[in-house]
Amino acid sequence: PTKFPQICVEFLDPNMTCHIQPLDQGIIQCFKAHYCRLFYERTLARDIAGQTDLYKINQEIMGLANKAWKTVGDTTVANC
């Protein structure tokens, strides 16, 4: 006897997003492209500054992700 009989939980195989929500892939691809560009710009700046651990991941990375998401435009989301 479940508490909410009107709710049915389905467990899906891993990596099903591309099959279930194919239009999301455009948004994800756009976000990844912006994030990678920002990450490589950061890496280059660290190299120029003479830092040794170029790929160090810290809280600054979350800022890059936030900035990349803000760069994904409304038009991209609407078209996808």
Short mmCIF file of N, CA, C and O in Angstrom, two decimals:
data_model
loop_
_atom_site.label_atom_id
_atom_site.label_comp_id
_atom_site.label_asym_id
_atom_site.label_seq_id
_atom_site.Cartn_x
_atom_site.Cartn_y
_atom_site.Cartn_z
N PRO A 1 0.84 -1.20 0.00
CA PRO A 1 0.00 0.00 0.00
C PRO A 1 0.88 1.26 0.00
O PRO A 1 1.57 1.55 0.97
N THR A 2 0.85 1.97 -1.09
CA THR A 2 1.63 3.20 -1.18
C THR A 2 0.80 4.39 -0.73
O THR A 2 -0.42 4.38 -0.81
N LYS A 3 1.50 5.41 -0.31
CA LYS A 3 0.84 6.60 0.18
C LYS A 3 0.22 7.42 -0.96
O LYS A 3 -0.78 8.07 -0.79
N PHE A 4 0.86 7.34 -2.16
CA PHE A 4 0.40 8.08 -3.31
C PHE A 4 0.17 7.11 -4.48
O PHE A 4 1.05 6.97 -5.34
N PRO A 5 -0.96 6.46 -4.55
CA PRO A 5 -1.17 5.46 -5.61
C PRO A 5 -1.22 6.05 -7.01
O PRO A 5 -1.02 5.34 -7.99
N GLN A 6 -1.44 7.34 -7.15
CA GLN A 6 -1.52 7.97 -8.46
C GLN A 6 -0.13 8.25 -9.06
O GLN A 6 -0.01 8.62 -10.21
N ILE A 7 0.93 8.05 -8.28
CA ILE A 7 2.29 8.29 -8.74
C ILE A 7 2.95 6.97 -9.10
O ILE A 7 2.95 6.02 -8.31
N CYS A 8 3.52 6.94 -10.30
CA CYS A 8 4.25 5.76 -10.76
C CYS A 8 5.69 6.16 -11.01
O CYS A 8 5.97 7.08 -11.76
N VAL A 9 6.63 5.47 -10.38
CA VAL A 9 8.06 5.77 -10.53
C VAL A 9 8.63 4.80 -11.56
O VAL A 9 8.46 3.59 -11.45
N GLU A 10 9.30 5.35 -12.57
CA GLU A 10 9.95 4.54 -13.60
C GLU A 10 11.46 4.76 -13.51
O GLU A 10 11.92 5.90 -13.47
N PHE A 11 12.23 3.71 -13.46
CA PHE A 11 13.69 3.80 -13.46
C PHE A 11 14.17 3.61 -14.89
O PHE A 11 13.84 2.62 -15.54
N LEU A 12 14.93 4.59 -15.38
CA LEU A 12 15.41 4.57 -16.75
C LEU A 12 16.88 4.18 -16.81
O LEU A 12 17.61 4.33 -15.84
N ASP A 13 17.28 3.68 -17.95
CA ASP A 13 18.68 3.35 -18.16
C ASP A 13 19.51 4.63 -18.14
O ASP A 13 19.01 5.71 -18.45
N PRO A 14 20.80 4.51 -17.81
CA PRO A 14 21.68 5.69 -17.84
C PRO A 14 21.77 6.26 -19.26
O PRO A 14 21.58 5.55 -20.24
N ASN A 15 22.05 7.53 -19.35
CA ASN A 15 22.25 8.23 -20.62
C ASN A 15 21.01 8.19 -21.52
O ASN A 15 21.12 8.07 -22.73
N MET A 16 19.85 8.29 -20.93
CA MET A 16 18.62 8.27 -21.72
C MET A 16 18.16 9.67 -22.15
O MET A 16 17.24 9.80 -22.94
N THR A 17 18.81 10.71 -21.64
CA THR A 17 18.38 12.07 -21.94
C THR A 17 18.34 12.33 -23.43
O THR A 17 17.40 12.92 -23.94
N CYS A 18 19.35 11.86 -24.16
CA CYS A 18 19.40 12.14 -25.60
C CYS A 18 18.25 11.46 -26.34
O CYS A 18 17.87 11.89 -27.43
N HIS A 19 17.68 10.41 -25.78
CA HIS A 19 16.56 9.73 -26.42
C HIS A 19 15.21 10.29 -25.97
O HIS A 19 14.27 10.34 -26.75
N ILE A 20 15.13 10.69 -24.72
CA ILE A 20 13.87 11.17 -24.16
C ILE A 20 13.67 12.66 -24.43
O ILE A 20 12.57 13.11 -24.72
N GLN A 21 14.74 13.42 -24.34
CA GLN A 21 14.67 14.87 -24.52
C GLN A 21 15.72 15.32 -25.53
O GLN A 21 16.67 16.01 -25.19
N PRO A 22 15.56 14.96 -26.80
CA PRO A 22 16.61 15.26 -27.78
C PRO A 22 16.82 16.76 -28.01
O PRO A 22 17.92 17.17 -28.37
N LEU A 23 15.83 17.57 -27.75
CA LEU A 23 15.98 19.01 -27.98
C LEU A 23 16.86 19.66 -26.93
O LEU A 23 17.43 20.72 -27.17
N ASP A 24 17.00 19.04 -25.76
CA ASP A 24 17.87 19.58 -24.72
C ASP A 24 19.34 19.54 -25.14
O ASP A 24 20.16 20.27 -24.63
N GLN A 25 19.67 18.67 -26.08
CA GLN A 25 21.06 18.50 -26.47
C GLN A 25 21.65 19.79 -27.03
O GLN A 25 22.82 20.08 -26.83
N GLY A 26 20.85 20.59 -27.74
CA GLY A 26 21.34 21.86 -28.27
C GLY A 26 21.72 22.82 -27.16
O GLY A 26 22.74 23.52 -27.23
N ILE A 27 20.92 22.86 -26.12
CA ILE A 27 21.20 23.74 -24.97
C ILE A 27 22.45 23.26 -24.25
O ILE A 27 23.32 24.05 -23.90
N ILE A 28 22.55 21.95 -24.04
CA ILE A 28 23.71 21.38 -23.36
C ILE A 28 24.98 21.64 -24.17
O ILE A 28 26.01 22.02 -23.63
N GLN A 29 24.90 21.44 -25.48
CA GLN A 29 26.06 21.66 -26.34
C GLN A 29 26.50 23.12 -26.30
O GLN A 29 27.70 23.42 -26.24
N CYS A 30 25.55 24.04 -26.31
CA CYS A 30 25.87 25.47 -26.25
C CYS A 30 26.54 25.80 -24.91
O CYS A 30 27.56 26.50 -24.88
N PHE A 31 25.99 25.30 -23.81
CA PHE A 31 26.58 25.53 -22.50
C PHE A 31 28.01 24.99 -22.43
O PHE A 31 28.92 25.67 -21.97
N LYS A 32 28.20 23.76 -22.92
CA LYS A 32 29.53 23.15 -22.89
C LYS A 32 30.54 23.96 -23.70
O LYS A 32 31.70 24.11 -23.30
N ALA A 33 30.11 24.46 -24.85
CA ALA A 33 31.02 25.24 -25.70
C ALA A 33 31.45 26.51 -24.98
O ALA A 33 32.64 26.86 -24.97
N HIS A 34 30.51 27.20 -24.35
CA HIS A 34 30.85 28.43 -23.61
C HIS A 34 31.75 28.11 -22.41
O HIS A 34 32.71 28.82 -22.15
N TYR A 35 31.42 27.02 -21.69
CA TYR A 35 32.21 26.65 -20.52
C TYR A 35 33.64 26.29 -20.92
O TYR A 35 34.60 26.73 -20.28
N CYS A 36 33.78 25.49 -21.97
CA CYS A 36 35.13 25.10 -22.42
C CYS A 36 35.95 26.31 -22.83
O CYS A 36 37.14 26.40 -22.49
N ARG A 37 35.33 27.24 -23.53
CA ARG A 37 36.05 28.45 -23.93
C ARG A 37 36.53 29.22 -22.71
O ARG A 37 37.69 29.61 -22.62
N LEU A 38 35.65 29.40 -21.73
CA LEU A 38 36.02 30.12 -20.52
C LEU A 38 37.11 29.37 -19.74
O LEU A 38 38.05 29.98 -19.21
N PHE A 39 37.00 28.06 -19.68
CA PHE A 39 37.99 27.25 -18.95
C PHE A 39 39.37 27.36 -19.61
O PHE A 39 40.39 27.54 -18.94
N TYR A 40 39.41 27.28 -20.94
CA TYR A 40 40.70 27.38 -21.64
C TYR A 40 41.27 28.78 -21.57
O TYR A 40 42.49 28.95 -21.49
N GLU A 41 40.42 29.80 -21.57
CA GLU A 41 40.91 31.17 -21.39
C GLU A 41 41.54 31.31 -20.01
O GLU A 41 42.59 31.94 -19.85
N ARG A 42 40.89 30.73 -19.00
CA ARG A 42 41.42 30.76 -17.63
C ARG A 42 42.75 30.03 -17.55
O ARG A 42 43.70 30.49 -16.93
N THR A 43 42.83 28.87 -18.19
CA THR A 43 44.06 28.08 -18.20
C THR A 43 45.19 28.85 -18.85
O THR A 43 46.32 28.88 -18.34
N LEU A 44 44.91 29.50 -19.96
CA LEU A 44 45.93 30.29 -20.65
C LEU A 44 46.40 31.46 -19.78
O LEU A 44 47.60 31.73 -19.68
N ALA A 45 45.45 32.12 -19.12
CA ALA A 45 45.81 33.23 -18.24
C ALA A 45 46.69 32.75 -17.08
O ALA A 45 47.66 33.42 -16.71
N ARG A 46 46.40 31.57 -16.54
CA ARG A 46 47.21 31.01 -15.46
C ARG A 46 48.61 30.66 -15.96
O ARG A 46 49.59 30.83 -15.26
N ASP A 47 48.71 30.17 -17.20
CA ASP A 47 50.00 29.83 -17.78
C ASP A 47 50.84 31.09 -18.00
O ASP A 47 52.02 31.12 -17.67
N ILE A 48 50.21 32.13 -18.51
CA ILE A 48 50.91 33.39 -18.74
C ILE A 48 51.39 33.99 -17.41
O ILE A 48 52.47 34.57 -17.33
N ALA A 49 50.58 33.80 -16.37
CA ALA A 49 50.94 34.32 -15.05
C ALA A 49 52.04 33.50 -14.37
O ALA A 49 52.51 33.86 -13.29
N GLY A 50 52.42 32.38 -14.99
CA GLY A 50 53.49 31.56 -14.44
C GLY A 50 53.07 30.57 -13.38
O GLY A 50 53.90 30.02 -12.67
N GLN A 51 51.79 30.32 -13.25
CA GLN A 51 51.32 29.35 -12.26
C GLN A 51 51.60 27.94 -12.76
O GLN A 51 51.58 27.67 -13.96
N THR A 52 51.86 27.05 -11.83
CA THR A 52 52.25 25.69 -12.22
C THR A 52 51.07 24.74 -12.37
O THR A 52 51.06 23.91 -13.25
N ASP A 53 50.08 24.86 -11.53
CA ASP A 53 48.92 23.95 -11.59
C ASP A 53 47.84 24.61 -12.44
O ASP A 53 46.89 25.21 -11.93
N LEU A 54 47.96 24.47 -13.75
CA LEU A 54 47.07 25.19 -14.68
C LEU A 54 45.63 24.75 -14.58
O LEU A 54 44.71 25.54 -14.79
N TYR A 55 45.40 23.48 -14.30
CA TYR A 55 44.05 22.93 -14.34
C TYR A 55 43.44 22.76 -12.95
O TYR A 55 42.50 21.99 -12.78
N LYS A 56 43.96 23.47 -11.97
CA LYS A 56 43.45 23.36 -10.61
C LYS A 56 41.97 23.74 -10.59
O LYS A 56 41.56 24.76 -11.16
N ILE A 57 41.19 22.91 -9.95
CA ILE A 57 39.75 23.15 -9.87
C ILE A 57 39.43 23.62 -8.46
O ILE A 57 39.80 22.98 -7.48
N ASN A 58 38.73 24.73 -8.37
CA ASN A 58 38.33 25.29 -7.08
C ASN A 58 36.97 25.96 -7.26
O ASN A 58 36.29 25.74 -8.27
N GLN A 59 36.58 26.79 -6.32
CA GLN A 59 35.27 27.43 -6.41
C GLN A 59 35.17 28.39 -7.59
O GLN A 59 34.09 28.72 -8.03
N GLU A 60 36.30 28.83 -8.09
CA GLU A 60 36.30 29.71 -9.25
C GLU A 60 35.62 29.03 -10.45
O GLU A 60 34.99 29.68 -11.28
N ILE A 61 35.71 27.71 -10.51
CA ILE A 61 35.12 26.94 -11.61
C ILE A 61 33.60 27.10 -11.60
O ILE A 61 32.98 27.16 -12.65
N MET A 62 33.00 27.16 -10.42
CA MET A 62 31.55 27.35 -10.34
C MET A 62 31.16 28.70 -10.94
O MET A 62 30.12 28.83 -11.56
N GLY A 63 32.02 29.69 -10.75
CA GLY A 63 31.78 30.99 -11.37
C GLY A 63 31.82 30.90 -12.89
O GLY A 63 31.04 31.55 -13.59
N LEU A 64 32.75 30.08 -13.41
CA LEU A 64 32.81 29.88 -14.85
C LEU A 64 31.55 29.21 -15.37
O LEU A 64 31.01 29.58 -16.41
N ALA A 65 31.07 28.22 -14.64
CA ALA A 65 29.84 27.54 -15.04
C ALA A 65 28.66 28.51 -15.02
O ALA A 65 27.83 28.51 -15.93
N ASN A 66 28.60 29.34 -14.01
CA ASN A 66 27.53 30.33 -13.92
C ASN A 66 27.60 31.31 -15.08
O ASN A 66 26.59 31.63 -15.72
N LYS A 67 28.80 31.78 -15.39
CA LYS A 67 28.99 32.72 -16.49
C LYS A 67 28.64 32.07 -17.83
O LYS A 67 28.00 32.68 -18.69
N ALA A 68 29.03 30.81 -17.99
CA ALA A 68 28.71 30.08 -19.23
C ALA A 68 27.20 29.93 -19.39
O ALA A 68 26.66 30.11 -20.49
N TRP A 69 26.50 29.61 -18.29
CA TRP A 69 25.04 29.45 -18.37
C TRP A 69 24.37 30.77 -18.73
O TRP A 69 23.42 30.80 -19.50
N LYS A 70 24.86 31.87 -18.15
CA LYS A 70 24.28 33.18 -18.47
C LYS A 70 24.53 33.57 -19.92
O LYS A 70 23.81 34.40 -20.46
N THR A 71 25.55 32.98 -20.54
CA THR A 71 25.87 33.28 -21.94
C THR A 71 24.94 32.54 -22.89
O THR A 71 24.73 32.97 -24.02
N VAL A 72 24.35 31.42 -22.44
CA VAL A 72 23.37 30.71 -23.27
C VAL A 72 22.16 31.61 -23.38
O VAL A 72 21.51 31.95 -22.40
N GLY A 73 21.87 32.02 -24.59
CA GLY A 73 20.82 33.02 -24.79
C GLY A 73 19.42 32.46 -24.78
O GLY A 73 19.19 31.26 -24.94
N ASP A 74 18.46 33.37 -24.62
CA ASP A 74 17.04 33.01 -24.67
C ASP A 74 16.69 32.43 -26.03
O ASP A 74 15.85 31.53 -26.13
N THR A 75 17.31 32.92 -27.07
CA THR A 75 17.03 32.43 -28.41
C THR A 75 17.43 30.97 -28.55
O THR A 75 16.70 30.17 -29.14
N THR A 76 18.58 30.61 -27.98
CA THR A 76 19.02 29.22 -28.02
C THR A 76 18.01 28.31 -27.33
O THR A 76 17.64 27.27 -27.85
N VAL A 77 17.58 28.73 -26.16
CA VAL A 77 16.62 27.93 -25.40
C VAL A 77 15.30 27.82 -26.16
O VAL A 77 14.72 26.75 -26.28
N ALA A 78 14.84 28.93 -26.73
CA ALA A 78 13.57 28.93 -27.47
C ALA A 78 13.67 28.05 -28.71
O ALA A 78 12.72 27.33 -29.05
N ASN A 79 14.81 28.08 -29.40
CA ASN A 79 14.96 27.27 -30.62
C ASN A 79 15.12 25.79 -30.32
O ASN A 79 14.85 24.96 -31.19
N CYS A 80 15.58 25.46 -29.14
CA CYS A 80 15.74 24.06 -28.80
C CYS A 80 14.49 23.51 -28.14
O CYS A 80 14.30 22.39 -27.95
#
